[in-house]
């Protein structure tokens, strides 16, 4: 057979693409459930880590995370731009899609953690890093002003530099910082390490990765400002 | 059956073992260096990467060898790429489903197996002109030999960079300066340049033992 004819080449490539596409589609479908389960567990773990739980895993990971999540996260709900609670699935809300909408139409998830007599509000944040998306969770004490803990993750920040936002060492710098200054929303600024005295509204960035560090500050300011109405509602009560 | 070659024949054995010595893809051919630098900070991801690459080189060589007579010469590189890319996507998906943490650590490098020169190199140089069994053996051998170097580098880097192996502490806590001892992890080993230097040392040792590699 002449394998160099144009018609042969065309038919060959068509058939090859169809076979490969079918095989990949089949594999993607077969593995969809375990992959989604892994993502769900990871999300639950990140939410727990923002309130300082699940830092050490004991026993089988999936079971452990599920049981810890059930134990501490007592409420999940959505709020709109006016700070009112609305119907919907908070856990599976995709922040990326919500941020693409105009501010008035956004539905924003809130998670509530209750550990003995401490009540914490966990808010998801999302923004742009140096190379790709960065995201995380910020937990607030029930004055909705003081940060209790944070957890950040990233898609593709520079390993060893920007990627350090995913380490506890960096995340712990936010604990105890405040969002409101004289009842104005200011959020927390990430500054160049050692460039200024730290106060309640500043944390040190990571040396060598100014852009990623600043991006974390910007992400917190922009994402959390969506919740201003929600914060306001609480302080009036 | 007497005509047919046994899977473990001397020739096939040589195809498998040759990449570990005279034809080592990393130390002799200097292929696939980038991933060797990136995934060797810890042993566990290095081993997963080694297995993934071995599976991809073996399977892609086998598949290309099986269809080698039907491939139109003009689009042969595209056909090879499609086969390799499909296999890599499969490996990536399986890792995400079964070893999510490790797949996150390996991040883009699983996808980048596609660009690993060893795979295309073996397909072009061997699988296109040989029968399926030797091609499979050759692919597996090259993947495993690449993996072996990866594991050696990762062993050194994890032991001296983090003081552990498979995340299990080897160097006792009490040795560290912060606990009043005399020892400190070498931070430089964690960084990519040190992987290159370790690789250089491996090549040096390899060449000093194997005289046939010396240039005349």
Coordinates of C-alpha atoms in Angstrom, one line a residue:
Chain A
X1 CA 0.0 0.0 0.0
X2 CA 1.2 3.5 -0.8
X3 CA 1.3 5.3 2.5
X4 CA 2.4 8.5 1.0
X5 CA -0.8 9.4 -0.9
X6 CA -2.6 12.5 0.3
X7 CA -5.9 10.6 0.7
X8 CA -4.2 8.0 2.8
X9 CA -2.6 10.6 5.0
X10 CA -5.9 12.4 5.5
X11 CA -7.9 9.3 6.3
X12 CA -5.1 8.0 8.6
X13 CA -5.0 11.2 10.6
X14 CA -8.8 11.4 10.8
X15 CA -9.1 7.9 12.2
X16 CA -6.2 8.4 14.5
X17 CA -7.7 11.5 16.0
X18 CA -11.1 9.9 16.5
X19 CA -9.6 6.8 18.2
X20 CA -7.4 8.9 20.5
X21 CA -10.3 11.3 21.3
X22 CA -12.6 8.4 22.2
X23 CA -10.0 6.8 24.4
X24 CA -9.3 10.0 26.3
X25 CA -13.0 10.9 26.6
X26 CA -13.6 7.4 28.0
X27 CA -10.8 7.7 30.5
X28 CA -11.8 11.2 31.6
X29 CA -15.3 10.0 32.2
X30 CA -14.2 6.9 34.1
X31 CA -11.9 8.9 36.4
X32 CA -14.2 11.9 36.9
X33 CA -15.6 10.7 40.2
X34 CA -12.4 10.0 42.1
X35 CA -10.8 13.2 40.8
X36 CA -13.8 15.3 41.9
X37 CA -13.8 13.6 45.2
X38 CA -10.1 14.5 45.6
X39 CA -10.8 18.1 44.8
X40 CA -13.7 18.2 47.3
X41 CA -11.5 16.8 50.1
X42 CA -8.7 19.3 49.2
X43 CA -11.2 22.2 49.4
X44 CA -12.5 20.9 52.8
X45 CA -9.0 20.6 54.0
X46 CA -8.1 24.1 53.0
X47 CA -11.2 25.5 54.7
X48 CA -10.3 23.6 57.9
X49 CA -6.7 24.8 57.7
X50 CA -7.7 28.4 57.6
X51 CA -9.1 27.9 61.1
X52 CA -6.0 26.0 62.2
X53 CA -7.6 22.5 62.0
X54 CA -6.5 19.5 60.0
X55 CA -2.8 20.6 60.1
X56 CA -1.9 17.1 61.1
X57 CA -3.7 14.2 59.5
X58 CA -4.3 11.1 61.5
X59 CA -5.5 7.9 59.9
X60 CA -7.1 7.6 56.5
X61 CA -7.0 11.1 55.0
X62 CA -10.4 11.3 53.3
X63 CA -12.3 9.9 56.3
X64 CA -10.4 12.2 58.7
X65 CA -11.1 15.3 56.7
X66 CA -14.8 14.4 56.3
X67 CA -15.2 13.9 60.0
X68 CA -13.3 17.0 61.0
X69 CA -15.3 19.1 58.5
X70 CA -18.5 17.7 59.9
X71 CA -17.3 18.4 63.4
X72 CA -16.3 22.1 62.9
X73 CA -18.0 23.6 59.9
X74 CA -21.6 24.0 61.1
X75 CA -23.0 26.3 58.5
X76 CA -22.5 27.1 54.9
X77 CA -24.6 29.9 53.2
X78 CA -24.5 32.4 50.4
X79 CA -24.8 36.2 50.8
X80 CA -25.5 38.8 48.1
X81 CA -24.0 42.2 47.6
X82 CA -26.5 43.6 50.1
X83 CA -25.3 41.2 52.7
X84 CA -28.5 39.2 52.8
X85 CA -28.6 35.5 53.0
X86 CA -29.8 33.8 49.8
X87 CA -30.5 30.3 48.7
X88 CA -27.9 28.2 47.0
X89 CA -25.1 25.7 47.3
X90 CA -22.3 27.6 49.1
X91 CA -19.7 24.8 48.9
X92 CA -19.8 24.3 45.2
X93 CA -20.0 28.0 44.3
X94 CA -17.3 28.8 41.8
X95 CA -15.7 32.2 42.8
X96 CA -14.2 32.6 39.4
X97 CA -17.6 32.6 37.8
X98 CA -19.1 34.9 40.5
X99 CA -16.3 37.5 40.1
X100 CA -17.0 37.6 36.4
X101 CA -20.5 38.9 37.2
X102 CA -21.3 42.5 38.1
X103 CA -20.9 43.2 41.8
X104 CA -24.6 43.5 42.5
X105 CA -25.3 40.0 41.1
X106 CA -22.5 38.1 42.9
X107 CA -23.4 35.3 45.3
X108 CA -20.7 34.9 47.9
X109 CA -20.1 31.8 50.1
X110 CA -19.7 32.1 53.9
X111 CA -18.7 29.1 56.0
X112 CA -19.2 29.1 59.8
X113 CA -16.9 27.2 62.1
X114 CA -17.9 26.5 65.6
X115 CA -15.2 25.2 67.9
X116 CA -16.5 24.9 71.5
X117 CA -17.6 28.5 72.2
X118 CA -15.6 30.2 69.5
X119 CA -17.4 31.2 66.4
X120 CA -15.4 31.9 63.2
X121 CA -16.5 33.1 59.8
X122 CA -14.5 31.7 56.8
X123 CA -14.6 33.7 53.6
X124 CA -13.0 32.5 50.3
X125 CA -10.7 34.9 48.4
X126 CA -9.5 34.7 44.9
X127 CA -7.2 36.8 42.8
X128 CA -4.3 37.0 40.3
X129 CA -0.8 36.1 41.2
X130 CA 2.3 36.6 39.1
X131 CA 1.8 33.6 36.8
X132 CA -1.7 32.4 37.4
X133 CA -4.6 32.3 39.8
X134 CA -4.1 32.5 43.6
X135 CA -6.9 31.7 46.1
X136 CA -7.5 30.8 49.7
X137 CA -9.7 31.2 52.7
X138 CA -9.6 33.8 55.4
X139 CA -11.2 33.1 58.8
X140 CA -12.5 36.0 60.9
X141 CA -13.4 36.2 64.6
X142 CA -17.0 36.9 65.3
X143 CA -16.4 40.7 65.4
X144 CA -15.9 40.2 61.6
X145 CA -12.8 42.4 61.9
X146 CA -10.0 40.4 63.4
X147 CA -8.3 37.8 61.2
X148 CA -8.1 34.4 62.9
X149 CA -6.2 32.5 60.3
X150 CA -5.6 32.1 56.6
X151 CA -4.9 29.5 54.0
X152 CA -3.6 30.3 50.5
X153 CA -2.9 28.2 47.5
X154 CA -1.8 29.0 44.0
X155 CA -1.8 27.5 40.5
X156 CA 1.7 28.3 39.3
X157 CA 3.6 30.7 41.4
X158 CA 7.4 30.4 41.3
X159 CA 8.6 27.4 43.3
X160 CA 10.7 28.4 46.3
X161 CA 9.6 32.1 46.0
X162 CA 6.0 33.0 45.3
X163 CA 4.9 29.5 46.0
X164 CA 5.7 30.1 49.7
X165 CA 2.3 31.8 50.1
X166 CA 1.1 28.2 50.5
X167 CA 3.3 27.7 53.6
X168 CA 2.1 28.0 57.2
X169 CA 5.0 30.4 57.9
X170 CA 3.6 33.0 55.6
X171 CA -0.1 32.3 56.4
X172 CA 0.4 32.7 60.1
X173 CA 1.6 36.3 59.6
X174 CA -2.0 37.3 59.1
X175 CA -3.4 36.1 62.4
X176 CA -4.6 38.9 64.6
X177 CA -4.5 41.6 61.8
X178 CA -7.6 43.7 61.3
X179 CA -9.7 44.6 58.4
X180 CA -11.4 47.9 59.6
X181 CA -9.6 51.0 60.6
X182 CA -11.9 53.5 62.4
X183 CA -14.9 51.6 60.9
X184 CA -13.5 52.1 57.4
X185 CA -12.7 48.9 55.4
X186 CA -8.9 48.9 54.7
X187 CA -8.0 45.2 54.6
X188 CA -4.5 44.0 55.2
X189 CA -1.5 45.2 53.1
X190 CA 1.4 43.0 52.3
X191 CA 4.6 45.0 52.3
X192 CA 8.2 44.4 51.4
X193 CA 9.8 42.4 54.2
X194 CA 11.2 44.8 56.8
X195 CA 10.5 48.0 54.8
X196 CA 8.1 49.5 57.4
X197 CA 7.0 49.0 61.0
X198 CA 4.2 46.5 61.2
X199 CA 0.9 47.5 62.6
X200 CA -2.5 45.8 62.7
X201 CA -3.0 46.4 58.9
X202 CA 0.4 45.3 57.5
X203 CA 2.2 42.0 57.2
X204 CA 5.6 41.2 55.8
X205 CA 5.8 39.8 52.3
X206 CA 8.2 37.1 51.0
X207 CA 11.6 38.5 50.0
X208 CA 12.3 37.8 46.4
X209 CA 8.6 37.6 45.4
X210 CA 7.2 41.1 45.7
X211 CA 4.6 40.7 43.0
X212 CA 3.1 37.5 44.5
X213 CA 3.2 39.0 48.0
X214 CA 1.5 42.2 46.8
X215 CA -1.0 40.1 44.9
X216 CA -2.1 38.4 48.1
X217 CA -2.8 41.8 49.7
X218 CA -4.8 42.9 46.6
X219 CA -6.7 39.6 46.5
X220 CA -7.7 40.1 50.2
X221 CA -8.8 43.7 49.6
X222 CA -10.8 43.0 46.5
X223 CA -12.3 39.7 47.5
X224 CA -13.2 40.8 51.1
X225 CA -14.6 44.1 50.0
X226 CA -17.4 42.1 48.3
X227 CA -18.6 41.3 51.8
X228 CA -18.7 44.9 53.1
X229 CA -22.5 44.9 53.3
X230 CA -22.4 41.6 55.1
X231 CA -19.8 42.9 57.6
X232 CA -22.0 46.1 58.0
X233 CA -25.1 44.1 58.8
X234 CA -23.4 42.4 61.6
X235 CA -21.9 45.4 63.3
X236 CA -25.4 47.0 63.4
X237 CA -27.0 44.1 65.1
Chain B
X1 CA 8.0 -21.0 17.6
X2 CA 11.7 -21.7 17.3
X3 CA 11.9 -18.6 15.0
X4 CA 10.3 -16.3 17.6
X5 CA 12.5 -14.6 20.0
X6 CA 12.0 -15.1 23.7
X7 CA 11.0 -12.0 25.7
X8 CA 14.0 -12.5 28.0
X9 CA 16.5 -13.4 25.2
X10 CA 20.0 -12.2 25.5
X11 CA 19.4 -9.5 22.8
X12 CA 16.3 -8.1 24.7
X13 CA 18.2 -8.2 28.0
X14 CA 20.9 -6.2 26.4
X15 CA 18.3 -3.7 25.1
X16 CA 17.0 -3.3 28.6
X17 CA 20.4 -3.0 30.4
X18 CA 22.2 -0.9 27.9
X19 CA 20.5 2.3 28.8
X20 CA 21.7 1.8 32.4
X21 CA 25.3 2.0 31.3
X22 CA 26.6 2.8 27.8
X23 CA 23.4 4.4 26.5
X24 CA 22.1 6.1 29.6
X25 CA 19.7 8.8 28.4
X26 CA 20.8 11.3 31.1
X27 CA 24.5 10.7 31.8
X28 CA 25.6 9.8 28.3
X29 CA 23.0 11.3 25.9
X30 CA 22.2 14.2 28.3
X31 CA 18.5 14.1 27.5
X32 CA 15.6 14.9 29.8
X33 CA 17.7 17.2 32.1
X34 CA 15.0 19.8 32.8
X35 CA 12.6 17.4 34.6
X36 CA 15.6 15.8 36.4
X37 CA 16.2 19.2 38.0
X38 CA 12.7 20.0 38.8
X39 CA 11.2 16.9 40.5
X40 CA 14.2 15.6 42.5
X41 CA 13.9 17.6 45.7
X42 CA 12.1 14.7 47.4
X43 CA 12.3 11.0 46.7
X44 CA 8.6 10.3 46.5
X45 CA 7.7 12.6 43.6
X46 CA 10.9 11.5 41.9
X47 CA 9.9 7.8 42.0
X48 CA 6.4 8.6 40.8
X49 CA 7.9 10.6 37.9
X50 CA 10.3 7.8 37.1
X51 CA 7.4 5.3 37.0
X52 CA 5.3 7.6 34.9
X53 CA 8.1 8.2 32.4
X54 CA 8.9 4.5 32.2
X55 CA 5.2 3.7 31.4
X56 CA 5.0 6.4 28.8
X57 CA 8.3 5.5 27.0
X58 CA 7.4 1.7 27.1
X59 CA 3.9 2.1 25.9
X60 CA 4.6 4.7 23.2
X61 CA 7.5 2.7 21.8
X62 CA 5.2 -0.4 21.7
X63 CA 2.3 1.4 20.0
X64 CA 4.4 3.2 17.5
X65 CA 6.2 0.0 16.7
X66 CA 2.9 -1.8 16.2
X67 CA 1.7 0.7 13.7
X68 CA 5.1 1.6 12.2
X69 CA 4.3 0.2 8.8
X70 CA 1.1 2.2 8.4
X71 CA 2.3 5.6 9.5
X72 CA 2.6 8.0 6.5
X73 CA 6.2 9.3 6.6
X74 CA 5.2 12.9 6.1
X75 CA 3.1 13.1 9.3
X76 CA 5.2 10.6 11.3
X77 CA 6.2 13.2 14.0
X78 CA 2.6 14.3 14.4
X79 CA 1.5 10.7 14.8
X80 CA 4.2 10.1 17.4
X81 CA 3.2 13.3 19.3
X82 CA -0.5 12.3 19.3
X83 CA 0.3 8.9 20.8
X84 CA 2.7 10.3 23.4
X85 CA 0.4 13.1 24.3
X86 CA -2.6 10.8 24.7
X87 CA -0.5 8.5 27.0
X88 CA 0.7 11.4 29.1
X89 CA -2.8 12.7 29.6
X90 CA -3.9 9.3 30.7
X91 CA -1.0 9.1 33.2
X92 CA -1.9 12.6 34.4
X93 CA -5.6 11.7 34.9
X94 CA -4.7 8.5 36.7
X95 CA -2.3 10.3 39.0
X96 CA -5.0 12.9 39.8
X97 CA -7.4 10.1 40.7
X98 CA -5.1 7.9 42.7
X99 CA -2.3 10.1 44.0
X100 CA -3.7 13.6 44.1
X101 CA -1.0 15.1 46.5
X102 CA 1.9 13.8 44.4
X103 CA 0.2 14.9 41.2
X104 CA 0.0 18.4 42.7
X105 CA 3.7 18.3 43.6
X106 CA 4.6 17.2 40.1
X107 CA 2.3 19.8 38.7
X108 CA 3.2 20.8 35.2
X109 CA 6.0 18.3 34.9
X110 CA 3.7 15.4 34.3
X111 CA 2.3 17.2 31.3
X112 CA 5.8 18.1 30.2
X113 CA 6.7 14.4 29.9
X114 CA 5.4 15.0 26.4
X115 CA 8.4 17.2 25.7
X116 CA 10.9 14.7 27.2
X117 CA 13.4 14.2 24.5
X118 CA 14.0 10.6 25.6
X119 CA 10.6 9.5 24.4
X120 CA 10.7 11.0 21.0
X121 CA 14.3 10.0 20.7
X122 CA 13.6 6.3 21.3
X123 CA 10.6 6.3 19.0
X124 CA 12.6 7.9 16.2
X125 CA 15.8 6.0 16.7
X126 CA 14.4 2.6 17.6
X127 CA 10.6 1.9 17.6
X128 CA 10.1 3.1 14.0
X129 CA 12.5 0.4 12.7
X130 CA 12.0 -2.5 15.1
X131 CA 9.5 -5.1 16.1
X132 CA 7.1 -4.5 19.0
X133 CA 8.8 -6.6 21.7
X134 CA 12.3 -5.2 21.4
X135 CA 10.8 -1.7 21.1
X136 CA 8.8 -2.2 24.3
X137 CA 11.9 -3.5 26.1
X138 CA 14.0 -0.6 24.7
X139 CA 11.4 2.0 25.8
X140 CA 11.1 0.5 29.3
X141 CA 14.8 0.2 29.7
X142 CA 15.4 3.9 28.8
X143 CA 12.5 5.1 31.0
X144 CA 13.8 3.0 33.9
X145 CA 17.4 4.2 33.4
X146 CA 16.2 7.8 33.4
X147 CA 14.2 7.0 36.5
X148 CA 17.3 5.5 38.2
X149 CA 19.3 8.7 37.8
X150 CA 16.3 10.7 39.0
X151 CA 16.1 8.6 42.2
X152 CA 19.8 8.8 42.9
X153 CA 19.7 12.6 42.6
X154 CA 16.5 12.8 44.7
X155 CA 18.1 10.6 47.3
X156 CA 21.1 12.9 47.7
X157 CA 19.0 16.0 47.6
X158 CA 16.4 14.9 50.1
X159 CA 18.9 13.5 52.5
X160 CA 21.2 16.5 52.6
X161 CA 18.6 19.2 51.8
X162 CA 15.9 18.1 54.2
X163 CA 17.5 15.5 56.4
X164 CA 14.9 12.9 55.5
X165 CA 14.1 10.1 53.1
X166 CA 10.5 9.6 52.0
X167 CA 9.7 12.4 54.5
X168 CA 10.9 10.1 57.3
X169 CA 13.6 11.9 59.4
X170 CA 17.0 10.3 59.0
X171 CA 19.3 12.9 60.5
X172 CA 18.3 13.1 64.2
X173 CA 16.7 16.3 65.4
X174 CA 19.2 16.6 68.2
X175 CA 22.1 17.1 65.7
X176 CA 20.6 20.4 64.5
X177 CA 22.1 23.7 65.5
X178 CA 18.7 25.0 66.6
X179 CA 18.6 22.1 69.1
X180 CA 22.1 22.6 70.3
X181 CA 23.8 20.3 67.9
X182 CA 26.3 20.9 65.1
X183 CA 24.4 20.1 61.9
X184 CA 22.4 22.3 59.5
X185 CA 20.5 21.3 56.3
X186 CA 22.2 22.4 53.1
X187 CA 19.7 24.9 51.7
X188 CA 21.6 25.0 48.4
X189 CA 20.8 21.4 47.7
X190 CA 17.1 22.2 47.5
X191 CA 17.7 24.7 44.6
X192 CA 17.9 23.5 41.0
X193 CA 21.5 24.4 40.3
X194 CA 22.6 21.8 42.9
X195 CA 20.7 19.1 41.0
X196 CA 22.8 20.0 38.0
X197 CA 26.0 19.7 40.0
X198 CA 24.9 16.3 41.5
X199 CA 24.2 15.2 37.9
X200 CA 27.6 16.4 36.9
X201 CA 29.2 14.3 39.7
X202 CA 27.2 11.3 38.6
X203 CA 28.4 11.7 35.0
X204 CA 32.0 12.0 36.3
X205 CA 31.8 8.9 38.4
X206 CA 30.1 7.0 35.5
X207 CA 32.7 8.0 33.0
X208 CA 35.6 7.2 35.3
X209 CA 34.3 3.6 35.7
X210 CA 33.3 3.1 32.0
X211 CA 36.4 3.6 29.8
X212 CA 34.4 3.0 26.6
X213 CA 32.8 6.4 27.1
X214 CA 36.0 8.3 26.8
X215 CA 36.6 10.3 23.7
X216 CA 39.6 9.2 21.7

